[in-house]
Amino acid sequence: MSERDELRLSQRIDDYLEDLFVPKDPVFAETLAEMDRNGLPGINVSANEGQLIYMLTKLSGARKVLEVGTLGAYSTIWIARALPPEGRVITLEYSPKHAEVARRNLERAGLSDLVEVRVGAGLDTLPKIAAAGEGPFDLFFIDADKTNYPGYLDWALKLSRPGSLILSDNLLRNGSVMNAGQPGSDESNDIIAGYNRQLATDPRLESIIIPLSRGHVDGLGVSIVKS
């Protein structure tokens, strides 16, 4: 099978699973449309990954969630819908424009009371969350600028408790992380490769990366904070 045929098969499998397991929901369709109308990049999680994150959030029994990287709140909606009525999400977004789009999408989804969007650089906002005593959080979703992933993980660990779940997106990058440190590998690939090694070796964590494919291969890191 050629590489092109493999990509087509990957797309067909993803479409099959989405049709089978992901409910057709106008809220998600309108969320994506609002993002497109406002020129936000199409780098949100896929519907299948959103469903996976929803399931992991439910299975964890999370009540307090911290998301790093809101974009247009597509993933935020998946997470918030998995929480109990008393649940709470704090989601951090660097871009004021993206944050405004996210707030509109959350309001349309009926989730404004559960979700607070905070604007600013993640590594500036996370220390303030810690200083305010807002932790510990039950679940973290890291999906922001890749070069700062190690810093985000450090803060997630500081704001966690034993049993907290840390989800990290974009950890395989179509296999380019396997070429880290070689000629042509960019800084973000090298950093993510190091991040993956930390997930595998940090004694505070038990981790796995779940490969995900939709025309290209990426991965969702799933880490449990050990007692």
PDB file of N, CA and C in Angstrom, residues 125-205:
ATOM      1  N   THR A 125      -0.009  33.263  33.714  1.00  0.00           N
ATOM      2  CA  THR A 125      -1.279  33.056  34.413  1.00  0.00           C
ATOM      3  C   THR A 125      -1.212  31.910  35.409  1.00  0.00           C
ATOM      4  N   LEU A 126      -0.483  30.858  35.085  1.00  0.00           N
ATOM      5  CA  LEU A 126      -0.438  29.681  35.957  1.00  0.00           C
ATOM      6  C   LEU A 126       0.105  29.993  37.351  1.00  0.00           C
ATOM      7  N   PRO A 127       1.173  30.786  37.498  1.00  0.00           N
ATOM      8  CA  PRO A 127       1.617  31.131  38.857  1.00  0.00           C
ATOM      9  C   PRO A 127       0.565  31.896  39.654  1.00  0.00           C
ATOM     10  N   LYS A 128      -0.232  32.712  38.972  1.00  0.00           N
ATOM     11  CA  LYS A 128      -1.293  33.451  39.660  1.00  0.00           C
ATOM     12  C   LYS A 128      -2.375  32.503  40.166  1.00  0.00           C
ATOM     13  N   ILE A 129      -2.682  31.479  39.377  1.00  0.00           N
ATOM     14  CA  ILE A 129      -3.663  30.477  39.806  1.00  0.00           C
ATOM     15  C   ILE A 129      -3.155  29.754  41.047  1.00  0.00           C
ATOM     16  N   ALA A 130      -1.865  29.412  41.033  1.00  0.00           N
ATOM     17  CA  ALA A 130      -1.281  28.738  42.194  1.00  0.00           C
ATOM     18  C   ALA A 130      -1.274  29.655  43.412  1.00  0.00           C
ATOM     19  N   ALA A 131      -0.890  30.909  43.211  1.00  0.00           N
ATOM     20  CA  ALA A 131      -0.814  31.855  44.333  1.00  0.00           C
ATOM     21  C   ALA A 131      -2.177  32.124  44.944  1.00  0.00           C
ATOM     22  N   ALA A 132      -3.226  32.053  44.114  1.00  0.00           N
ATOM     23  CA  ALA A 132      -4.586  32.287  44.605  1.00  0.00           C
ATOM     24  C   ALA A 132      -5.174  31.058  45.281  1.00  0.00           C
ATOM     25  N   GLY A 133      -4.435  29.954  45.282  1.00  0.00           N
ATOM     26  CA  GLY A 133      -4.913  28.736  45.930  1.00  0.00           C
ATOM     27  C   GLY A 133      -6.082  28.083  45.226  1.00  0.00           C
ATOM     28  N   GLU A 134      -6.126  28.207  43.894  1.00  0.00           N
ATOM     29  CA  GLU A 134      -7.267  27.670  43.147  1.00  0.00           C
ATOM     30  C   GLU A 134      -7.139  26.182  42.838  1.00  0.00           C
ATOM     31  N   GLY A 135      -5.999  25.594  43.076  1.00  0.00           N
ATOM     32  CA  GLY A 135      -5.834  24.160  42.889  1.00  0.00           C
ATOM     33  C   GLY A 135      -6.270  23.410  44.131  1.00  0.00           C
ATOM     34  N   PRO A 136      -6.149  22.089  44.151  1.00  0.00           N
ATOM     35  CA  PRO A 136      -5.683  21.287  43.024  1.00  0.00           C
ATOM     36  C   PRO A 136      -6.790  21.062  42.000  1.00  0.00           C
ATOM     37  N   PHE A 137      -6.370  20.732  40.783  1.00  0.00           N
ATOM     38  CA  PHE A 137      -7.300  20.417  39.713  1.00  0.00           C
ATOM     39  C   PHE A 137      -7.305  18.912  39.474  1.00  0.00           C
ATOM     40  N   ASP A 138      -8.449  18.421  39.042  1.00  0.00           N
ATOM     41  CA  ASP A 138      -8.609  16.986  38.798  1.00  0.00           C
ATOM     42  C   ASP A 138      -8.115  16.578  37.419  1.00  0.00           C
ATOM     43  N   LEU A 139      -8.164  17.514  36.471  1.00  0.00           N
ATOM     44  CA  LEU A 139      -7.790  17.194  35.092  1.00  0.00           C
ATOM     45  C   LEU A 139      -7.195  18.426  34.432  1.00  0.00           C
ATOM     46  N   PHE A 140      -6.179  18.200  33.617  1.00  0.00           N
ATOM     47  CA  PHE A 140      -5.535  19.248  32.832  1.00  0.00           C
ATOM     48  C   PHE A 140      -5.564  18.839  31.364  1.00  0.00           C
ATOM     49  N   PHE A 141      -5.792  19.817  30.484  1.00  0.00           N
ATOM     50  CA  PHE A 141      -5.650  19.578  29.054  1.00  0.00           C
ATOM     51  C   PHE A 141      -4.695  20.623  28.507  1.00  0.00           C
ATOM     52  N   ILE A 142      -3.538  20.161  28.034  1.00  0.00           N
ATOM     53  CA  ILE A 142      -2.497  21.042  27.505  1.00  0.00           C
ATOM     54  C   ILE A 142      -2.528  20.960  25.987  1.00  0.00           C
ATOM     55  N   ASP A 143      -2.862  22.078  25.345  1.00  0.00           N
ATOM     56  CA  ASP A 143      -2.940  22.132  23.883  1.00  0.00           C
ATOM     57  C   ASP A 143      -2.655  23.567  23.447  1.00  0.00           C
ATOM     58  N   ALA A 144      -1.406  23.979  23.628  1.00  0.00           N
ATOM     59  CA  ALA A 144      -1.028  25.367  23.348  1.00  0.00           C
ATOM     60  C   ALA A 144       0.315  25.365  22.616  1.00  0.00           C
ATOM     61  N   ASP A 145       1.065  26.452  22.725  1.00  0.00           N
ATOM     62  CA  ASP A 145       2.353  26.557  22.036  1.00  0.00           C
ATOM     63  C   ASP A 145       3.296  25.461  22.532  1.00  0.00           C
ATOM     64  N   LYS A 146       3.846  24.720  21.583  1.00  0.00           N
ATOM     65  CA  LYS A 146       4.581  23.498  21.920  1.00  0.00           C
ATOM     66  C   LYS A 146       5.884  23.776  22.666  1.00  0.00           C
ATOM     67  N   THR A 147       6.521  24.913  22.381  1.00  0.00           N
ATOM     68  CA  THR A 147       7.809  25.174  23.018  1.00  0.00           C
ATOM     69  C   THR A 147       7.690  25.354  24.527  1.00  0.00           C
ATOM     70  N   ASN A 148       6.502  25.664  25.015  1.00  0.00           N
ATOM     71  CA  ASN A 148       6.307  25.855  26.459  1.00  0.00           C
ATOM     72  C   ASN A 148       5.666  24.650  27.143  1.00  0.00           C
ATOM     73  N   TYR A 149       5.522  23.533  26.432  1.00  0.00           N
ATOM     74  CA  TYR A 149       4.926  22.345  27.058  1.00  0.00           C
ATOM     75  C   TYR A 149       5.641  21.931  28.346  1.00  0.00           C
ATOM     76  N   PRO A 150       6.979  21.896  28.392  1.00  0.00           N
ATOM     77  CA  PRO A 150       7.618  21.496  29.656  1.00  0.00           C
ATOM     78  C   PRO A 150       7.230  22.396  30.826  1.00  0.00           C
ATOM     79  N   GLY A 151       7.129  23.699  30.580  1.00  0.00           N
ATOM     80  CA  GLY A 151       6.705  24.611  31.641  1.00  0.00           C
ATOM     81  C   GLY A 151       5.272  24.374  32.061  1.00  0.00           C
ATOM     82  N   TYR A 152       4.402  24.098  31.089  1.00  0.00           N
ATOM     83  CA  TYR A 152       3.001  23.815  31.422  1.00  0.00           C
ATOM     84  C   TYR A 152       2.893  22.544  32.261  1.00  0.00           C
ATOM     85  N   LEU A 153       3.693  21.543  31.922  1.00  0.00           N
ATOM     86  CA  LEU A 153       3.660  20.307  32.699  1.00  0.00           C
ATOM     87  C   LEU A 153       4.138  20.549  34.127  1.00  0.00           C
ATOM     88  N   ASP A 154       5.183  21.340  34.281  1.00  0.00           N
ATOM     89  CA  ASP A 154       5.666  21.648  35.638  1.00  0.00           C
ATOM     90  C   ASP A 154       4.554  22.267  36.484  1.00  0.00           C
ATOM     91  N   TRP A 155       3.820  23.202  35.903  1.00  0.00           N
ATOM     92  CA  TRP A 155       2.745  23.846  36.657  1.00  0.00           C
ATOM     93  C   TRP A 155       1.575  22.899  36.880  1.00  0.00           C
ATOM     94  N   ALA A 156       1.293  22.045  35.900  1.00  0.00           N
ATOM     95  CA  ALA A 156       0.223  21.061  36.095  1.00  0.00           C
ATOM     96  C   ALA A 156       0.540  20.165  37.288  1.00  0.00           C
ATOM     97  N   LEU A 157       1.785  19.754  37.400  1.00  0.00           N
ATOM     98  CA  LEU A 157       2.166  18.910  38.531  1.00  0.00           C
ATOM     99  C   LEU A 157       2.042  19.662  39.854  1.00  0.00           C
ATOM    100  N   LYS A 158       2.403  20.942  39.859  1.00  0.00           N
ATOM    101  CA  LYS A 158       2.276  21.739  41.083  1.00  0.00           C
ATOM    102  C   LYS A 158       0.815  21.941  41.476  1.00  0.00           C
ATOM    103  N   LEU A 159      -0.063  21.966  40.496  1.00  0.00           N
ATOM    104  CA  LEU A 159      -1.481  22.245  40.743  1.00  0.00           C
ATOM    105  C   LEU A 159      -2.326  20.979  40.768  1.00  0.00           C
ATOM    106  N   SER A 160      -1.676  19.823  40.816  1.00  0.00           N
ATOM    107  CA  SER A 160      -2.398  18.551  40.758  1.00  0.00           C
ATOM    108  C   SER A 160      -2.530  17.937  42.147  1.00  0.00           C
ATOM    109  N   ARG A 161      -3.155  16.790  42.179  1.00  0.00           N
ATOM    110  CA  ARG A 161      -3.254  15.948  43.370  1.00  0.00           C
ATOM    111  C   ARG A 161      -2.989  14.514  42.920  1.00  0.00           C
ATOM    112  N   PRO A 162      -2.729  13.588  43.831  1.00  0.00           N
ATOM    113  CA  PRO A 162      -2.613  12.192  43.412  1.00  0.00           C
ATOM    114  C   PRO A 162      -3.895  11.735  42.709  1.00  0.00           C
ATOM    115  N   GLY A 163      -3.747  11.172  41.533  1.00  0.00           N
ATOM    116  CA  GLY A 163      -4.901  10.736  40.755  1.00  0.00           C
ATOM    117  C   GLY A 163      -5.343  11.724  39.700  1.00  0.00           C
ATOM    118  N   SER A 164      -4.804  12.953  39.714  1.00  0.00           N
ATOM    119  CA  SER A 164      -5.142  13.915  38.661  1.00  0.00           C
ATOM    120  C   SER A 164      -4.717  13.369  37.303  1.00  0.00           C
ATOM    121  N   LEU A 165      -5.467  13.754  36.286  1.00  0.00           N
ATOM    122  CA  LEU A 165      -5.199  13.325  34.915  1.00  0.00           C
ATOM    123  C   LEU A 165      -4.654  14.513  34.128  1.00  0.00           C
ATOM    124  N   ILE A 166      -3.552  14.292  33.421  1.00  0.00           N
ATOM    125  CA  ILE A 166      -2.960  15.326  32.569  1.00  0.00           C
ATOM    126  C   ILE A 166      -3.006  14.835  31.130  1.00  0.00           C
ATOM    127  N   LEU A 167      -3.749  15.542  30.283  1.00  0.00           N
ATOM    128  CA  LEU A 167      -3.850  15.224  28.860  1.00  0.00           C
ATOM    129  C   LEU A 167      -3.016  16.237  28.081  1.00  0.00           C
ATOM    130  N   SER A 168      -2.213  15.746  27.144  1.00  0.00           N
ATOM    131  CA  SER A 168      -1.325  16.611  26.353  1.00  0.00           C
ATOM    132  C   SER A 168      -1.521  16.294  24.880  1.00  0.00           C
ATOM    133  N   ASP A 169      -1.843  17.311  24.086  1.00  0.00           N
ATOM    134  CA  ASP A 169      -2.144  17.079  22.669  1.00  0.00           C
ATOM    135  C   ASP A 169      -0.913  17.280  21.782  1.00  0.00           C
ATOM    136  N   ASN A 170      -0.985  16.688  20.585  1.00  0.00           N
ATOM    137  CA  ASN A 170       0.016  16.893  19.515  1.00  0.00           C
ATOM    138  C   ASN A 170       1.403  16.375  19.884  1.00  0.00           C
ATOM    139  N   LEU A 171       1.477  15.146  20.374  1.00  0.00           N
ATOM    140  CA  LEU A 171       2.756  14.625  20.843  1.00  0.00           C
ATOM    141  C   LEU A 171       3.492  13.765  19.825  1.00  0.00           C
ATOM    142  N   LEU A 172       2.879  13.452  18.685  1.00  0.00           N
ATOM    143  CA  LEU A 172       3.580  12.659  17.670  1.00  0.00           C
ATOM    144  C   LEU A 172       3.911  13.464  16.420  1.00  0.00           C
ATOM    145  N   ARG A 173       3.107  14.472  16.098  1.00  0.00           N
ATOM    146  CA  ARG A 173       3.424  15.420  15.033  1.00  0.00           C
ATOM    147  C   ARG A 173       3.790  14.717  13.723  1.00  0.00           C
ATOM    148  N   ASN A 174       2.914  13.787  13.338  1.00  0.00           N
ATOM    149  CA  ASN A 174       3.085  13.018  12.096  1.00  0.00           C
ATOM    150  C   ASN A 174       4.422  12.273  12.064  1.00  0.00           C
ATOM    151  N   GLY A 175       4.888  11.875  13.221  1.00  0.00           N
ATOM    152  CA  GLY A 175       6.119  11.097  13.320  1.00  0.00           C
ATOM    153  C   GLY A 175       7.388  11.912  13.360  1.00  0.00           C
ATOM    154  N   SER A 176       7.287  13.229  13.221  1.00  0.00           N
ATOM    155  CA  SER A 176       8.505  14.045  13.153  1.00  0.00           C
ATOM    156  C   SER A 176       9.286  14.042  14.465  1.00  0.00           C
ATOM    157  N   VAL A 177       8.618  13.726  15.580  1.00  0.00           N
ATOM    158  CA  VAL A 177       9.345  13.683  16.862  1.00  0.00           C
ATOM    159  C   VAL A 177      10.407  12.585  16.863  1.00  0.00           C
ATOM    160  N   MET A 178      10.239  11.584  16.010  1.00  0.00           N
ATOM    161  CA  MET A 178      11.231  10.509  15.947  1.00  0.00           C
ATOM    162  C   MET A 178      12.532  10.974  15.303  1.00  0.00           C
ATOM    163  N   ASN A 179      12.502  12.136  14.649  1.00  0.00           N
ATOM    164  CA  ASN A 179      13.706  12.691  14.024  1.00  0.00           C
ATOM    165  C   ASN A 179      14.320  13.814  14.851  1.00  0.00           C
ATOM    166  N   ALA A 180      13.896  13.928  16.093  1.00  0.00           N
ATOM    167  CA  ALA A 180      14.401  15.008  16.950  1.00  0.00           C
ATOM    168  C   ALA A 180      15.916  14.943  17.065  1.00  0.00           C
ATOM    169  N   GLY A 181      16.535  16.118  17.019  1.00  0.00           N
ATOM    170  CA  GLY A 181      17.980  16.201  17.145  1.00  0.00           C
ATOM    171  C   GLY A 181      18.740  15.971  15.864  1.00  0.00           C
ATOM    172  N   GLN A 182      18.042  15.584  14.807  1.00  0.00           N
ATOM    173  CA  GLN A 182      18.686  15.347  13.523  1.00  0.00           C
ATOM    174  C   GLN A 182      18.600  16.596  12.654  1.00  0.00           C
ATOM    175  N   PRO A 183      19.441  16.691  11.623  1.00  0.00           N
ATOM    176  CA  PRO A 183      19.376  17.852  10.728  1.00  0.00           C
ATOM    177  C   PRO A 183      17.976  18.025  10.148  1.00  0.00           C
ATOM    178  N   GLY A 184      17.478  19.243  10.185  1.00  0.00           N
ATOM    179  CA  GLY A 184      16.148  19.529   9.656  1.00  0.00           C
ATOM    180  C   GLY A 184      15.047  19.485  10.688  1.00  0.00           C
ATOM    181  N   SER A 185      15.320  18.957  11.879  1.00  0.00           N
ATOM    182  CA  SER A 185      14.304  18.919  12.935  1.00  0.00           C
ATOM    183  C   SER A 185      14.220  20.292  13.591  1.00  0.00           C
ATOM    184  N   ASP A 186      12.988  20.828  13.703  1.00  0.00           N
ATOM    185  CA  ASP A 186      12.868  22.171  14.271  1.00  0.00           C
ATOM    186  C   ASP A 186      12.799  22.126  15.799  1.00  0.00           C
ATOM    187  N   GLU A 187      12.849  23.296  16.397  1.00  0.00           N
ATOM    188  CA  GLU A 187      12.921  23.395  17.856  1.00  0.00           C
ATOM    189  C   GLU A 187      11.714  22.763  18.533  1.00  0.00           C
ATOM    190  N   SER A 188      10.517  22.997  17.977  1.00  0.00           N
ATOM    191  CA  SER A 188       9.316  22.466  18.627  1.00  0.00           C
ATOM    192  C   SER A 188       9.310  20.944  18.612  1.00  0.00           C
ATOM    193  N   ASN A 189       9.791  20.323  17.529  1.00  0.00           N
ATOM    194  CA  ASN A 189       9.884  18.862  17.501  1.00  0.00           C
ATOM    195  C   ASN A 189      10.835  18.361  18.575  1.00  0.00           C
ATOM    196  N   ASP A 190      11.987  19.026  18.695  1.00  0.00           N
ATOM    197  CA  ASP A 190      12.964  18.606  19.694  1.00  0.00           C
ATOM    198  C   ASP A 190      12.394  18.745  21.106  1.00  0.00           C
ATOM    199  N   ILE A 191      11.655  19.826  21.348  1.00  0.00           N
ATOM    200  CA  ILE A 191      11.072  20.039  22.674  1.00  0.00           C
ATOM    201  C   ILE A 191       9.998  18.998  22.966  1.00  0.00           C
ATOM    202  N   ILE A 192       9.140  18.711  21.988  1.00  0.00           N
ATOM    203  CA  ILE A 192       8.091  17.715  22.211  1.00  0.00           C
ATOM    204  C   ILE A 192       8.691  16.328  22.405  1.00  0.00           C
ATOM    205  N   ALA A 193       9.762  16.008  21.681  1.00  0.00           N
ATOM    206  CA  ALA A 193      10.425  14.717  21.896  1.00  0.00           C
ATOM    207  C   ALA A 193      10.946  14.616  23.325  1.00  0.00           C
ATOM    208  N   GLY A 194      11.529  15.705  23.835  1.00  0.00           N
ATOM    209  CA  GLY A 194      11.973  15.718  25.223  1.00  0.00           C
ATOM    210  C   GLY A 194      10.816  15.623  26.201  1.00  0.00           C
ATOM    211  N   TYR A 195       9.718  16.272  25.856  1.00  0.00           N
ATOM    212  CA  TYR A 195       8.504  16.216  26.679  1.00  0.00           C
ATOM    213  C   TYR A 195       8.003  14.775  26.769  1.00  0.00           C
ATOM    214  N   ASN A 196       7.992  14.078  25.626  1.00  0.00           N
ATOM    215  CA  ASN A 196       7.548  12.684  25.619  1.00  0.00           C
ATOM    216  C   ASN A 196       8.443  11.822  26.501  1.00  0.00           C
ATOM    217  N   ARG A 197       9.747  12.079  26.443  1.00  0.00           N
ATOM    218  CA  ARG A 197      10.663  11.323  27.307  1.00  0.00           C
ATOM    219  C   ARG A 197      10.375  11.608  28.778  1.00  0.00           C
ATOM    220  N   GLN A 198      10.026  12.855  29.093  1.00  0.00           N
ATOM    221  CA  GLN A 198       9.695  13.175  30.483  1.00  0.00           C
ATOM    222  C   GLN A 198       8.443  12.426  30.926  1.00  0.00           C
ATOM    223  N   LEU A 199       7.419  12.386  30.054  1.00  0.00           N
ATOM    224  CA  LEU A 199       6.214  11.631  30.410  1.00  0.00           C
ATOM    225  C   LEU A 199       6.546  10.169  30.681  1.00  0.00           C
ATOM    226  N   ALA A 200       7.494   9.629  29.920  1.00  0.00           N
ATOM    227  CA  ALA A 200       7.835   8.211  30.053  1.00  0.00           C
ATOM    228  C   ALA A 200       8.672   7.914  31.287  1.00  0.00           C
ATOM    229  N   THR A 201       9.439   8.897  31.764  1.00  0.00           N
ATOM    230  CA  THR A 201      10.427   8.613  32.810  1.00  0.00           C
ATOM    231  C   THR A 201      10.182   9.328  34.133  1.00  0.00           C
ATOM    232  N   ASP A 202       9.334  10.340  34.161  1.00  0.00           N
ATOM    233  CA  ASP A 202       9.115  11.095  35.399  1.00  0.00           C
ATOM    234  C   ASP A 202       8.488  10.178  36.452  1.00  0.00           C
ATOM    235  N   PRO A 203       9.127   9.999  37.596  1.00  0.00           N
ATOM    236  CA  PRO A 203       8.601   9.070  38.603  1.00  0.00           C
ATOM    237  C   PRO A 203       7.274   9.508  39.208  1.00  0.00           C
ATOM    238  N   ARG A 204       6.873  10.745  38.964  1.00  0.00           N
ATOM    239  CA  ARG A 204       5.599  11.236  39.499  1.00  0.00           C
ATOM    240  C   ARG A 204       4.416  10.874  38.616  1.00  0.00           C
ATOM    241  N   LEU A 205       4.695  10.317  37.440  1.00  0.00           N
ATOM    242  CA  LEU A 205       3.648  10.097  36.444  1.00  0.00           C
ATOM    243  C   LEU A 205       3.616   8.657  35.957  1.00  0.00           C
TER     244      LEU A 205
END
